[in-house]
Backbone as CSV, one residue per row, in Angstrom:
resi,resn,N_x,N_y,N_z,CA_x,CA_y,CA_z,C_x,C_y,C_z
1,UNK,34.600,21.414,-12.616,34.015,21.631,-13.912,32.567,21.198,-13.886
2,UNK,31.838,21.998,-14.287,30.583,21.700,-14.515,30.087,20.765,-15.986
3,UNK,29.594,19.923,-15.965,28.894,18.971,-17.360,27.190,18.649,-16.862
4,UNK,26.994,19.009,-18.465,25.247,18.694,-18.212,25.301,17.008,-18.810
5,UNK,24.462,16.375,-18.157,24.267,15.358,-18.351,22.438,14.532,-18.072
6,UNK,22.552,13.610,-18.400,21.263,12.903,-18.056,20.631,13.259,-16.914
7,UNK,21.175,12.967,-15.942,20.536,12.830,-14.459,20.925,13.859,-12.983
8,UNK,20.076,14.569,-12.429,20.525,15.980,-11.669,21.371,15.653,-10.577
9,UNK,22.701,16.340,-10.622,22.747,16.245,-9.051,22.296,17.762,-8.683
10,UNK,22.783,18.745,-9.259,22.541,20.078,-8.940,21.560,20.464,-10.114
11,UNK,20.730,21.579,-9.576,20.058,22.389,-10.307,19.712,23.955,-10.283
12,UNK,19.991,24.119,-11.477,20.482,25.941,-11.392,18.985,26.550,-11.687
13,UNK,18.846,27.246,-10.534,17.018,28.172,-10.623,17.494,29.200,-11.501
14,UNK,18.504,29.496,-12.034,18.724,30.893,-12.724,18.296,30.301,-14.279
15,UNK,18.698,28.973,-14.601,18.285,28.971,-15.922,17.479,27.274,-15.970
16,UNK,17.512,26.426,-14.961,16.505,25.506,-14.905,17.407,24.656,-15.875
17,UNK,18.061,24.611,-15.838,19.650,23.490,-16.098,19.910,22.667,-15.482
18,UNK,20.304,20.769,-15.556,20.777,20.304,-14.552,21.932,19.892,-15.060
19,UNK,22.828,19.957,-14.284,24.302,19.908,-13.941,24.883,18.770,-13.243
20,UNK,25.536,18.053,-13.797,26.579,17.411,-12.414,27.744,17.710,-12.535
21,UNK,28.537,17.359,-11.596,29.622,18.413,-10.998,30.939,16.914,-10.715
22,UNK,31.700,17.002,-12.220,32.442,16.010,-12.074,33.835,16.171,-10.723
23,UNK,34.091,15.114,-9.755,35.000,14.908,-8.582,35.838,13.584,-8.493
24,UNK,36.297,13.526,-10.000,36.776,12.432,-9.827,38.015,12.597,-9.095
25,UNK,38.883,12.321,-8.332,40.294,12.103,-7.682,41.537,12.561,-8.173
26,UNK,40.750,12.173,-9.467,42.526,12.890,-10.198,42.215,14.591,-10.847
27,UNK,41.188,14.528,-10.659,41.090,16.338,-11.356,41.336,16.771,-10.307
28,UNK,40.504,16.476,-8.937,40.691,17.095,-7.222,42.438,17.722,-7.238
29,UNK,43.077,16.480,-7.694,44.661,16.239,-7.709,45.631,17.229,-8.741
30,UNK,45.219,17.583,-9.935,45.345,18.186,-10.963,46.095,19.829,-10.665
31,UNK,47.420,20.018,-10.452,47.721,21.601,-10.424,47.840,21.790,-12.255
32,UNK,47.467,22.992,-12.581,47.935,23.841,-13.286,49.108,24.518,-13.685
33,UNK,49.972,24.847,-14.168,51.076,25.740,-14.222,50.446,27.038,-14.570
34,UNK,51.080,27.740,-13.399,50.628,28.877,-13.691,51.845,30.121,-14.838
35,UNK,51.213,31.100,-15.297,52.292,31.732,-16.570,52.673,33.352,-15.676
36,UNK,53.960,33.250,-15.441,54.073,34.611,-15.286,54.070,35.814,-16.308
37,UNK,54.321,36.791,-16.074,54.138,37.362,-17.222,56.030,37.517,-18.346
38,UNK,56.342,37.267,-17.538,57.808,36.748,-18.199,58.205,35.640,-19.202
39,UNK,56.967,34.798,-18.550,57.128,33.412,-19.090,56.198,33.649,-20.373
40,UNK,55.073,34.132,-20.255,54.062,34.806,-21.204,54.881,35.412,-22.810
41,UNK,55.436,36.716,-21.914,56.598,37.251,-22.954,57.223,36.173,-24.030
42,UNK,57.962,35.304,-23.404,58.772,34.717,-23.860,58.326,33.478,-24.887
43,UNK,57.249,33.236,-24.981,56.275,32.179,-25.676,56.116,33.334,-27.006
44,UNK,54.782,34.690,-26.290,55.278,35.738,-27.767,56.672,35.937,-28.564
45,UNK,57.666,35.534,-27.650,58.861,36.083,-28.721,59.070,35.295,-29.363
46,UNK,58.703,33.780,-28.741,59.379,32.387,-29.836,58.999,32.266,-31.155
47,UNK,57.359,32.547,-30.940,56.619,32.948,-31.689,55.493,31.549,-31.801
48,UNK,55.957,31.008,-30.539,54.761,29.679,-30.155,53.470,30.162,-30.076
49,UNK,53.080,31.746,-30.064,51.416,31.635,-30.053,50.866,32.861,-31.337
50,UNK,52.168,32.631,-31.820,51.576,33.489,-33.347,50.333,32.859,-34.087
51,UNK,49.315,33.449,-34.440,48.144,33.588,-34.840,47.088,32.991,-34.185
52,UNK,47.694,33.228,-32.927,46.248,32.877,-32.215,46.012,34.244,-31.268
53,UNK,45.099,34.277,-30.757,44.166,35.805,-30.353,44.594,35.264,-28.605
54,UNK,45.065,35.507,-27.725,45.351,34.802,-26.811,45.401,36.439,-26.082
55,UNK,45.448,36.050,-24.413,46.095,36.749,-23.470,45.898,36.052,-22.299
56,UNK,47.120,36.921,-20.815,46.986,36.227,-19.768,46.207,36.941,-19.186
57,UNK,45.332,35.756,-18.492,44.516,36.098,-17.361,44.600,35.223,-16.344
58,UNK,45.245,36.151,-14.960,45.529,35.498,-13.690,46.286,33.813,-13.900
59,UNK,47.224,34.439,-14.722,48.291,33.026,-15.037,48.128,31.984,-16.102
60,UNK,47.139,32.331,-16.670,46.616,31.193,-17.889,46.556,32.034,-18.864
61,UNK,46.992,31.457,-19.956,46.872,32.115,-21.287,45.499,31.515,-21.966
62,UNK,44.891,32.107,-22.251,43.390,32.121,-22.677,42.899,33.320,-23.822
63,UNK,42.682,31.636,-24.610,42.276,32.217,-26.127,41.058,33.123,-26.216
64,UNK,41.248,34.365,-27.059,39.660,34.966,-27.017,38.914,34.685,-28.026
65,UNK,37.911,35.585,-27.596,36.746,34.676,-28.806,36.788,36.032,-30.397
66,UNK,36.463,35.286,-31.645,36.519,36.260,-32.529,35.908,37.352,-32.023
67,UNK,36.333,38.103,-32.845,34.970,39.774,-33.092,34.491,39.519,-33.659
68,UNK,33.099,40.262,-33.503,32.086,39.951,-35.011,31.937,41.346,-34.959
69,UNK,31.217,41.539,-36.074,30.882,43.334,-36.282,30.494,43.816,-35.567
70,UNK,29.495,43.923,-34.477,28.115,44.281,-34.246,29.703,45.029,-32.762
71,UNK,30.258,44.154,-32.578,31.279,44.177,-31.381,32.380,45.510,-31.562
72,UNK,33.032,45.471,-32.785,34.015,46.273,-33.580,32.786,47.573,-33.392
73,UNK,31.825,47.824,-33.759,31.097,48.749,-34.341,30.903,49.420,-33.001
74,UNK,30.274,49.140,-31.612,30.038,49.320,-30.077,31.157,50.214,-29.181
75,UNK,32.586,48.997,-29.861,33.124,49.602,-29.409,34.088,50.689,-29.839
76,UNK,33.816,51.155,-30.996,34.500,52.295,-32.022,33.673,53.400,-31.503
77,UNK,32.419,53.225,-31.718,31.206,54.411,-30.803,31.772,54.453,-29.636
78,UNK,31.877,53.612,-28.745,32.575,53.960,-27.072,33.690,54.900,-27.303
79,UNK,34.544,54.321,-27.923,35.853,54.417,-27.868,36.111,56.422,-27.822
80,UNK,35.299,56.518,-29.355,34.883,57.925,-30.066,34.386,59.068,-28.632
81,UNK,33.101,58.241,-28.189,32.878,59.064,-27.276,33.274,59.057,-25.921
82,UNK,34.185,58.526,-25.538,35.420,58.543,-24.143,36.071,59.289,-24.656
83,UNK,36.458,59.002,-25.395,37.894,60.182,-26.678,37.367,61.755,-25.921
84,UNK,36.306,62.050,-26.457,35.787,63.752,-26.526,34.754,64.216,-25.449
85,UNK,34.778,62.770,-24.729,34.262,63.315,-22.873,35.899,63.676,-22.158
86,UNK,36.482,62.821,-22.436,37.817,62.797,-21.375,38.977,63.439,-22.035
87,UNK,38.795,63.936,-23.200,40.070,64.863,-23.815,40.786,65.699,-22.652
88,UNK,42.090,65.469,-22.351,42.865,66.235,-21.630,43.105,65.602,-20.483
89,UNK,42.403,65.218,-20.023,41.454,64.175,-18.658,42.973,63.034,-18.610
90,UNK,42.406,62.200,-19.414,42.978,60.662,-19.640,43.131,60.389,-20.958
91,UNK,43.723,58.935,-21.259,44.028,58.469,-22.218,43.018,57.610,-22.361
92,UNK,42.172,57.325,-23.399,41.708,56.344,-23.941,42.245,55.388,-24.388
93,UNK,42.507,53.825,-24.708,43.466,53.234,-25.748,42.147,52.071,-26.084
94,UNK,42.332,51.585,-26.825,41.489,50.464,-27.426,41.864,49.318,-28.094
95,UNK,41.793,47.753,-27.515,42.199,46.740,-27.477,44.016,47.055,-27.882
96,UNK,44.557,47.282,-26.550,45.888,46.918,-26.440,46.197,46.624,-25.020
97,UNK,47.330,46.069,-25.107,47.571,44.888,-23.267,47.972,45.917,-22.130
98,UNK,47.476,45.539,-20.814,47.289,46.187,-20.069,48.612,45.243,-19.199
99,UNK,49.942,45.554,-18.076,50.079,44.794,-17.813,50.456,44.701,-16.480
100,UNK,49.309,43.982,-15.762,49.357,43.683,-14.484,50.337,42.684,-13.311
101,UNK,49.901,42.516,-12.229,51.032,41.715,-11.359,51.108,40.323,-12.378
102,UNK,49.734,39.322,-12.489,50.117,38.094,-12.888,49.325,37.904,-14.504
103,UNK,48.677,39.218,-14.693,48.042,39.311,-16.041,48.288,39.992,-17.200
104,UNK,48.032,39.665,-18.245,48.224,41.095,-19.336,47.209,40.814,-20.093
105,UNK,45.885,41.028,-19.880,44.839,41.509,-20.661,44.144,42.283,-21.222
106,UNK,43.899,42.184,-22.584,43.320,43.425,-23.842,42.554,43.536,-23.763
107,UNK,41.785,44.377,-23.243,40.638,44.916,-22.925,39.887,45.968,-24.205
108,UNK,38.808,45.881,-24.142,38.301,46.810,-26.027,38.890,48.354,-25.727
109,UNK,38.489,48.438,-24.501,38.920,49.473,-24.235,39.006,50.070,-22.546
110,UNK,40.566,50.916,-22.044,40.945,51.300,-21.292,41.121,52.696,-20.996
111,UNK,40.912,53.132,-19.690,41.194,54.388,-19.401,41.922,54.682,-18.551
112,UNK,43.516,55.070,-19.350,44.325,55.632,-18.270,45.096,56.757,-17.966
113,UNK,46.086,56.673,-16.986,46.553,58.519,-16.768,47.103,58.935,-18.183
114,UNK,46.733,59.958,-18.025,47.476,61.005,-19.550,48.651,60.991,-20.080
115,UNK,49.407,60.826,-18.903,51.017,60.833,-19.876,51.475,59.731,-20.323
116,UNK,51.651,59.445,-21.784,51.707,58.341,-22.568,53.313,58.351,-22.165
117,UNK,54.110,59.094,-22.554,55.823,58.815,-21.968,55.942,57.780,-21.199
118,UNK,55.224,57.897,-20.049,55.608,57.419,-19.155,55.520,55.476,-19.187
119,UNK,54.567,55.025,-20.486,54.993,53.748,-20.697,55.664,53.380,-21.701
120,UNK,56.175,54.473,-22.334,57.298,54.254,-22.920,58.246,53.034,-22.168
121,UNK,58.835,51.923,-23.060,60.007,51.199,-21.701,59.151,50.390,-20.529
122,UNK,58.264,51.049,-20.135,57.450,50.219,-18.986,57.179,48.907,-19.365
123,UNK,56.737,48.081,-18.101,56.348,46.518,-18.253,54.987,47.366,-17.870
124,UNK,54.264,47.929,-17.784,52.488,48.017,-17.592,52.263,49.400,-17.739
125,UNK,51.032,49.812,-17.063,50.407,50.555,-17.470,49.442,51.235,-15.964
126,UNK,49.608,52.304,-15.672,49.051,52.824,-14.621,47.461,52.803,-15.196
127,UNK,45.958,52.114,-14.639,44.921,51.984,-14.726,44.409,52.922,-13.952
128,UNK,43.301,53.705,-14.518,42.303,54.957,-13.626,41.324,53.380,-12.906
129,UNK,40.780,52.529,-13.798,39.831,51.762,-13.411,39.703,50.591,-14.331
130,UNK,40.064,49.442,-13.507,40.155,48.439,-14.422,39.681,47.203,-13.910
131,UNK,38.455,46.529,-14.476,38.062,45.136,-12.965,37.826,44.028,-14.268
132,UNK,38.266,42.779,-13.793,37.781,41.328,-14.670,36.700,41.227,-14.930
């Protein structure tokens, strides 16, 4: 983990920041539990993460950040014009879960193969192109 503090050990030329870089023994030591996507599921069904904006990414459930307008508005224009470049093409979808080997993240927006049937029932979603 990175913390800014008083005195440099590191210093970042990209923004002229100094940083030290906490190593104490027991974080070194520190595993994580990681969330499968089963285990994920099953937290949504309890209903342990009702009203919070959450998804998994690469095993951690991680809260997202609000929308603000300016965001909603960007990506309604995207959305619109993927729609009526790729008609027939692909599917457009917009912020709904995508679901991968150890992730299921909502992306504003996705582009994938055409036949919606086919995730009917499915645990995921065949991706044309999809990167973190």
């Amino acid at each position: 983990m990175l913390y800014r503090t008083a005195s440099p050990l590191i210093r970042d030329r990209t923004i002229g920041a100094k940083w030290f870089i906490v190593t104490e023994l027991t974080q070194l030591m520190t595993t994580l539990v990681k969330w499968t996507i089963t285990d994920y599921h099953r937290l949504i069904e309890t209903g342990i993460l009702n009203h919070r904006r959450v998804e998994l990414l690469q095993g951690e459930v991680v809260e997202m950040p609000t929308e603000e307008p300016i965001h909603s508005y960007a990506t309604e224009g995207g959305v619109h014009y993927l729609r009526s470049l790729l008609r027939g093409l692909a599917v457009v979808r917009e912020a709904h879960p995508i679901t991968l080997a150890d992730s299921e993240p909502q992306p504003d927006v996705a582009i994938v193969q055409p036949s919606r049937q086919r995730y009917l029932g499915s645990s995921g979603l065949s991706v044309l192109n999809y990167q973190f």
